Amino acid sequence: MQGDAQAQLNLGLVYKRGQGVAQSDAQALAWFRQAAAQGLAVAQRQLGVAYAEGLGVVPDQLRAYAWLQRAAEQDDADAQFNLGLMLARGQGVDQDAARALVWYRRAALQGHCMAQYNLGGMFAGGRGIARDLRQALDWYARAAAQGASNAQFNLGVMYANGQGVERDDVCAVRCYRTAAEQGDASAQNNLGVMYANGHGVPQDDGLAVQWYARAAGQGHALAQYNLGGMYTSGRGVEKDLLGGYMWLALAAEGGDSGATRAREAAGARLEPAQLQEAQQRMRQWQQVRSPPLPSPD
């Protein structure tokens, strides 16, 4: 007897998640394999993921691709998305952007949010297909409507720059705000820029500082640079040369191209003791954000 494929899948999921049993990728794999052999698409996808990630088995990208393809051909959207990823990255197969796009599109048409986002990126970058910013905008909008903050951010950028659509700063602000409120640091920074420049919203340095600070606190280098500039000039916040230096120095360490020169200029305005204090503030911020590992016993 082959057994009930759905029951086998369910047992595999129980072992994979450790629900009421000791978690075991190997046991999960055994049950997924039995259900997949009977043609159950979800089990085939789970088996493909197990081979791709080495869960309970030695990683094998060719087998991962083969099992994912079986599930994808049965219209399993997650499998179609994963196939697109493997083809886009050349993971276990030859890199093939055009074929990746085909699988992304099939998943996206089923409403798969990340497939919609990635498909938007393919159209925006002209990967696997001719560049088409209107199509990119459409697919980003579909993913954004499902709550994908990265798609909301990209949609904001397209509205702000008039890419694939007439420039609309009000729409850009709305997209940035939706993503920013979900914690997207790039959107928080760009929303700060919109407030600082009065684009799509009334100009407000205080709100610009608030949004820069939220992104800077997540380690976003450009936001740290922008926040440092606000502190050193006293825009939207009480002038604080030490605080300004700290944020500019953090931005420079984070790789922002303009921050190094700005940091040196800010440092030249400080007395040696002030500079030492600003550098100490920076080290304290870094330690709080990334506390040192405890020493072994």
CSV table of C-alpha atoms in Angstrom, one decimal:
chain,number,residue,atom,x,y,z
A,1,MET,CA,0.0,0.0,0.0
A,2,GLN,CA,1.2,3.4,-0.8
A,3,GLY,CA,-0.6,5.2,2.0
A,4,ASP,CA,-2.5,8.4,2.1
A,5,ALA,CA,-0.3,11.1,0.5
A,6,GLN,CA,-1.9,14.0,2.4
A,7,ALA,CA,-1.4,12.2,5.7
A,8,GLN,CA,2.2,11.6,4.7
A,9,LEU,CA,2.7,15.2,3.9
A,10,ASN,CA,1.1,16.2,7.2
A,11,LEU,CA,3.4,13.9,9.1
A,12,GLY,CA,6.4,15.4,7.3
A,13,LEU,CA,5.2,18.9,8.3
A,14,VAL,CA,4.8,17.8,11.9
A,15,TYR,CA,8.4,16.5,12.0
A,16,LYS,CA,9.7,19.6,10.2
A,17,ARG,CA,8.1,22.0,12.7
A,18,GLY,CA,8.6,19.8,15.8
A,19,GLN,CA,4.9,19.9,16.7
A,20,GLY,CA,4.3,17.4,19.4
A,21,VAL,CA,7.4,15.4,18.4
A,22,ALA,CA,11.1,15.9,18.4
A,23,GLN,CA,12.0,18.1,15.4
A,24,SER,CA,13.7,16.0,12.7
A,25,ASP,CA,14.5,17.1,9.2
A,26,ALA,CA,15.4,13.5,8.3
A,27,GLN,CA,12.0,12.1,9.4
A,28,ALA,CA,10.3,15.0,7.6
A,29,LEU,CA,12.2,14.2,4.4
A,30,ALA,CA,11.2,10.5,4.6
A,31,TRP,CA,7.5,11.4,4.7
A,32,PHE,CA,7.8,14.1,2.1
A,33,ARG,CA,9.5,11.7,-0.2
A,34,GLN,CA,6.7,9.2,0.1
A,35,ALA,CA,4.0,11.8,-0.5
A,36,ALA,CA,6.0,13.3,-3.4
A,37,ALA,CA,6.3,9.9,-5.1
A,38,GLN,CA,2.5,9.8,-5.3
A,39,GLY,CA,2.5,13.2,-7.1
A,40,LEU,CA,1.4,15.5,-4.3
A,41,ALA,CA,2.6,19.0,-5.4
A,42,VAL,CA,3.2,20.4,-1.9
A,43,ALA,CA,5.2,17.4,-0.9
A,44,GLN,CA,7.3,17.7,-4.1
A,45,ARG,CA,8.0,21.3,-3.3
A,46,GLN,CA,8.9,20.5,0.3
A,47,LEU,CA,11.3,17.8,-1.0
A,48,GLY,CA,12.8,20.3,-3.4
A,49,VAL,CA,13.4,22.8,-0.6
A,50,ALA,CA,14.9,20.1,1.6
A,51,TYR,CA,17.4,19.2,-1.2
A,52,ALA,CA,18.1,22.9,-1.9
A,53,GLU,CA,18.8,23.8,1.8
A,54,GLY,CA,20.3,20.5,3.0
A,55,LEU,CA,17.5,19.7,5.4
A,56,GLY,CA,17.9,16.1,6.5
A,57,VAL,CA,19.9,15.3,3.4
A,58,VAL,CA,23.1,16.4,1.7
A,59,PRO,CA,22.4,19.5,-0.4
A,60,ASP,CA,21.7,18.6,-4.0
A,61,GLN,CA,20.7,21.5,-6.3
A,62,LEU,CA,19.9,19.3,-9.3
A,63,ARG,CA,17.5,17.2,-7.3
A,64,ALA,CA,16.1,20.3,-5.7
A,65,TYR,CA,15.4,21.7,-9.2
A,66,ALA,CA,13.8,18.5,-10.5
A,67,TRP,CA,11.4,18.2,-7.6
A,68,LEU,CA,10.5,21.9,-7.6
A,69,GLN,CA,9.8,21.6,-11.3
A,70,ARG,CA,7.4,18.7,-10.8
A,71,ALA,CA,5.5,20.8,-8.2
A,72,ALA,CA,5.6,23.9,-10.4
A,73,GLU,CA,4.2,22.1,-13.4
A,74,GLN,CA,1.2,21.3,-11.1
A,75,ASP,CA,0.8,25.1,-10.5
A,76,ASP,CA,2.2,25.2,-7.0
A,77,ALA,CA,3.0,28.9,-6.8
A,78,ASP,CA,5.7,28.6,-4.2
A,79,ALA,CA,7.5,26.1,-6.3
A,80,GLN,CA,7.2,28.3,-9.4
A,81,PHE,CA,8.7,31.2,-7.4
A,82,ASN,CA,11.6,29.0,-6.1
A,83,LEU,CA,12.3,27.8,-9.6
A,84,GLY,CA,12.5,31.4,-10.7
A,85,LEU,CA,15.0,32.1,-8.0
A,86,MET,CA,17.2,29.2,-8.9
A,87,LEU,CA,17.2,30.2,-12.6
A,88,ALA,CA,17.8,33.8,-11.8
A,89,ARG,CA,20.8,33.0,-9.6
A,90,GLY,CA,22.1,30.0,-11.6
A,91,GLN,CA,21.6,27.8,-8.5
A,92,GLY,CA,22.1,24.2,-9.5
A,93,VAL,CA,21.3,25.1,-13.2
A,94,ASP,CA,22.6,27.4,-15.8
A,95,GLN,CA,21.6,31.0,-15.1
A,96,ASP,CA,18.7,31.9,-17.4
A,97,ALA,CA,16.8,35.1,-16.8
A,98,ALA,CA,14.3,34.5,-19.5
A,99,ARG,CA,13.2,31.2,-18.0
A,100,ALA,CA,13.2,32.7,-14.5
A,101,LEU,CA,10.8,35.4,-15.7
A,102,VAL,CA,8.5,32.7,-17.1
A,103,TRP,CA,8.2,31.0,-13.7
A,104,TYR,CA,8.0,34.3,-11.8
A,105,ARG,CA,5.1,35.3,-14.1
A,106,ARG,CA,3.2,32.0,-13.5
A,107,ALA,CA,3.5,32.4,-9.8
A,108,ALA,CA,2.7,36.2,-9.9
A,109,LEU,CA,-0.5,35.5,-11.9
A,110,GLN,CA,-1.5,33.3,-9.0
A,111,GLY,CA,-1.0,36.2,-6.6
A,112,HIS,CA,2.4,35.2,-5.2
A,113,CYS,CA,3.6,38.5,-3.6
A,114,MET,CA,7.4,38.0,-3.9
A,115,ALA,CA,7.0,36.7,-7.4
A,116,GLN,CA,5.2,39.9,-8.3
A,117,TYR,CA,8.0,41.9,-6.7
A,118,ASN,CA,10.7,40.0,-8.5
A,119,LEU,CA,8.8,40.2,-11.8
A,120,GLY,CA,8.7,43.9,-11.3
A,121,GLY,CA,12.4,43.9,-10.9
A,122,MET,CA,13.0,41.9,-14.0
A,123,PHE,CA,11.0,44.4,-16.1
A,124,ALA,CA,12.6,47.4,-14.4
A,125,GLY,CA,16.1,46.0,-15.0
A,126,GLY,CA,15.5,44.5,-18.5
A,127,ARG,CA,16.5,41.1,-17.3
A,128,GLY,CA,15.2,38.2,-19.4
A,129,ILE,CA,12.9,40.6,-21.3
A,130,ALA,CA,13.0,44.1,-22.8
A,131,ARG,CA,13.0,46.9,-20.2
A,132,ASP,CA,9.4,48.0,-19.6
A,133,LEU,CA,8.9,50.5,-16.7
A,134,ARG,CA,5.1,50.4,-17.1
A,135,GLN,CA,5.1,46.7,-16.5
A,136,ALA,CA,7.5,47.1,-13.6
A,137,LEU,CA,5.2,49.7,-12.1
A,138,ASP,CA,2.2,47.4,-12.5
A,139,TRP,CA,3.8,44.4,-10.8
A,140,TYR,CA,5.3,46.5,-8.0
A,141,ALA,CA,1.9,47.9,-7.4
A,142,ARG,CA,0.4,44.4,-7.1
A,143,ALA,CA,3.0,43.3,-4.6
A,144,ALA,CA,2.7,46.7,-2.8
A,145,ALA,CA,-1.1,46.1,-2.5
A,146,GLN,CA,-0.3,42.9,-0.6
A,147,GLY,CA,1.8,44.7,1.9
A,148,ALA,CA,5.3,44.1,0.5
A,149,SER,CA,7.3,47.1,1.9
A,150,ASN,CA,10.1,46.7,-0.7
A,151,ALA,CA,7.6,46.9,-3.5
A,152,GLN,CA,6.0,50.0,-1.8
A,153,PHE,CA,9.4,51.6,-1.6
A,154,ASN,CA,10.2,50.9,-5.3
A,155,LEU,CA,6.8,52.2,-6.3
A,156,GLY,CA,7.6,55.4,-4.4
A,157,VAL,CA,10.9,55.8,-6.2
A,158,MET,CA,9.2,55.3,-9.6
A,159,TYR,CA,6.5,58.0,-8.8
A,160,ALA,CA,9.2,60.3,-7.4
A,161,ASN,CA,11.3,60.0,-10.6
A,162,GLY,CA,8.5,59.7,-13.1
A,163,GLN,CA,9.6,56.2,-14.2
A,164,GLY,CA,6.9,54.4,-16.1
A,165,VAL,CA,4.3,57.0,-14.9
A,166,GLU,CA,4.0,60.8,-14.7
A,167,ARG,CA,5.9,62.2,-11.8
A,168,ASP,CA,3.7,62.4,-8.7
A,169,ASP,CA,5.3,63.4,-5.4
A,170,VAL,CA,2.1,63.0,-3.5
A,171,CYS,CA,1.8,59.4,-4.6
A,172,ALA,CA,5.6,58.9,-3.9
A,173,VAL,CA,5.1,60.1,-0.3
A,174,ARG,CA,2.1,57.9,0.2
A,175,CYS,CA,4.1,54.8,-1.0
A,176,TYR,CA,7.2,55.8,1.1
A,177,ARG,CA,5.0,56.3,4.2
A,178,THR,CA,3.3,53.0,3.9
A,179,ALA,CA,6.7,51.2,3.6
A,180,ALA,CA,8.3,53.4,6.3
A,181,GLU,CA,5.6,52.6,8.8
A,182,GLN,CA,6.4,48.9,8.3
A,183,GLY,CA,10.0,49.7,9.2
A,184,ASP,CA,11.6,49.9,5.8
A,185,ALA,CA,14.7,52.0,6.4
A,186,SER,CA,15.2,53.2,2.8
A,187,ALA,CA,11.6,54.4,2.7
A,188,GLN,CA,12.0,56.1,6.1
A,189,ASN,CA,15.1,57.9,4.7
A,190,ASN,CA,13.3,58.9,1.5
A,191,LEU,CA,10.3,60.1,3.4
A,192,GLY,CA,12.7,62.3,5.4
A,193,VAL,CA,14.0,63.7,2.1
A,194,MET,CA,10.5,64.5,0.9
A,195,TYR,CA,9.8,66.5,4.2
A,196,ALA,CA,13.2,68.2,4.1
A,197,ASN,CA,12.6,69.4,0.5
A,198,GLY,CA,8.8,69.9,0.7
A,199,HIS,CA,8.1,67.5,-2.1
A,200,GLY,CA,4.6,66.1,-1.9
A,201,VAL,CA,4.2,67.3,1.6
A,202,PRO,CA,4.6,70.7,3.3
A,203,GLN,CA,8.2,71.4,4.1
A,204,ASP,CA,9.0,70.3,7.7
A,205,ASP,CA,12.5,69.9,9.0
A,206,GLY,CA,11.3,68.5,12.3
A,207,LEU,CA,9.5,65.6,10.6
A,208,ALA,CA,12.5,65.1,8.2
A,209,VAL,CA,14.7,64.6,11.3
A,210,GLN,CA,12.2,62.2,12.8
A,211,TRP,CA,12.2,59.9,9.7
A,212,TYR,CA,16.0,60.2,9.2
A,213,ALA,CA,16.4,59.2,12.8
A,214,ARG,CA,14.3,56.1,12.5
A,215,ALA,CA,16.3,54.9,9.4
A,216,ALA,CA,19.6,55.9,11.0
A,217,GLY,CA,18.8,53.9,14.0
A,218,GLN,CA,18.6,50.8,11.8
A,219,GLY,CA,22.1,51.5,10.4
A,220,HIS,CA,21.0,53.1,7.1
A,221,ALA,CA,24.2,54.9,6.1
A,222,LEU,CA,22.5,57.6,3.9
A,223,ALA,CA,20.0,58.4,6.6
A,224,GLN,CA,22.9,58.7,9.1
A,225,TYR,CA,24.6,61.1,6.7
A,226,ASN,CA,21.4,63.1,6.3
A,227,LEU,CA,20.7,63.2,10.1
A,228,GLY,CA,24.3,64.3,10.7
A,229,GLY,CA,23.8,67.2,8.4
A,230,MET,CA,20.6,68.2,10.2
A,231,TYR,CA,22.4,68.2,13.6
A,232,THR,CA,25.5,70.1,12.3
A,233,SER,CA,23.3,72.8,10.7
A,234,GLY,CA,20.6,72.9,13.4
A,235,ARG,CA,17.8,72.2,10.9
A,236,GLY,CA,14.7,70.7,12.6
A,237,VAL,CA,16.7,69.9,15.7
A,238,GLU,CA,18.8,71.9,18.2
A,239,LYS,CA,22.3,72.3,16.8
A,240,ASP,CA,24.6,69.6,18.1
A,241,LEU,CA,28.1,69.4,16.5
A,242,LEU,CA,29.0,66.3,18.6
A,243,GLY,CA,25.8,64.5,17.6
A,244,GLY,CA,26.3,65.6,14.0
A,245,TYR,CA,29.9,64.3,14.0
A,246,MET,CA,28.7,60.9,15.5
A,247,TRP,CA,26.1,60.3,12.7
A,248,LEU,CA,28.4,61.4,10.0
A,249,ALA,CA,31.2,59.1,11.3
A,250,LEU,CA,28.7,56.2,11.4
A,251,ALA,CA,27.6,57.0,7.9
A,252,ALA,CA,31.3,57.0,6.7
A,253,GLU,CA,31.9,53.6,8.4
A,254,GLY,CA,28.7,52.4,6.7
A,255,GLY,CA,30.1,53.2,3.3
A,256,ASP,CA,28.3,56.4,2.3
A,257,SER,CA,30.5,58.1,-0.3
A,258,GLY,CA,29.8,61.7,0.8
A,259,ALA,CA,30.1,61.1,4.6
A,260,THR,CA,33.9,60.9,4.9
A,261,ARG,CA,34.5,64.5,3.8
A,262,ALA,CA,31.5,65.8,5.8
A,263,ARG,CA,32.8,63.9,8.9
A,264,GLU,CA,36.3,65.5,8.5
A,265,ALA,CA,34.7,69.0,8.1
A,266,ALA,CA,32.5,68.4,11.2
A,267,GLY,CA,35.5,67.1,13.2
A,268,ALA,CA,37.5,70.2,12.4
A,269,ARG,CA,34.9,72.3,14.2
A,270,LEU,CA,35.4,70.4,17.4
A,271,GLU,CA,37.9,70.8,20.2
A,272,PRO,CA,40.0,67.7,20.9
A,273,ALA,CA,38.0,66.8,24.0
A,274,GLN,CA,34.7,67.2,22.1
A,275,LEU,CA,36.0,65.0,19.3
A,276,GLN,CA,37.0,62.4,21.8
A,277,GLU,CA,33.5,62.6,23.3
A,278,ALA,CA,31.8,62.3,19.9
A,279,GLN,CA,33.9,59.2,19.1
A,280,GLN,CA,32.9,57.7,22.4
A,281,ARG,CA,29.2,58.3,21.7
A,282,MET,CA,29.7,56.5,18.4
A,283,ARG,CA,31.3,53.5,20.0
A,284,GLN,CA,28.5,53.4,22.6
A,285,TRP,CA,25.9,53.5,19.9
A,286,GLN,CA,27.6,50.6,18.0
A,287,GLN,CA,27.9,48.5,21.2
A,288,VAL,CA,24.2,48.9,22.0
A,289,ARG,CA,23.2,48.1,18.4
A,290,SER,CA,25.6,45.1,18.2
A,291,PRO,CA,26.5,44.1,21.8
A,292,PRO,CA,29.8,42.1,22.1
A,293,LEU,CA,29.5,38.3,22.5
A,294,PRO,CA,29.9,37.1,26.0
A,295,SER,CA,33.2,35.6,26.8
A,296,PRO,CA,33.3,31.7,27.1
A,297,ASP,CA,33.2,30.3,30.6
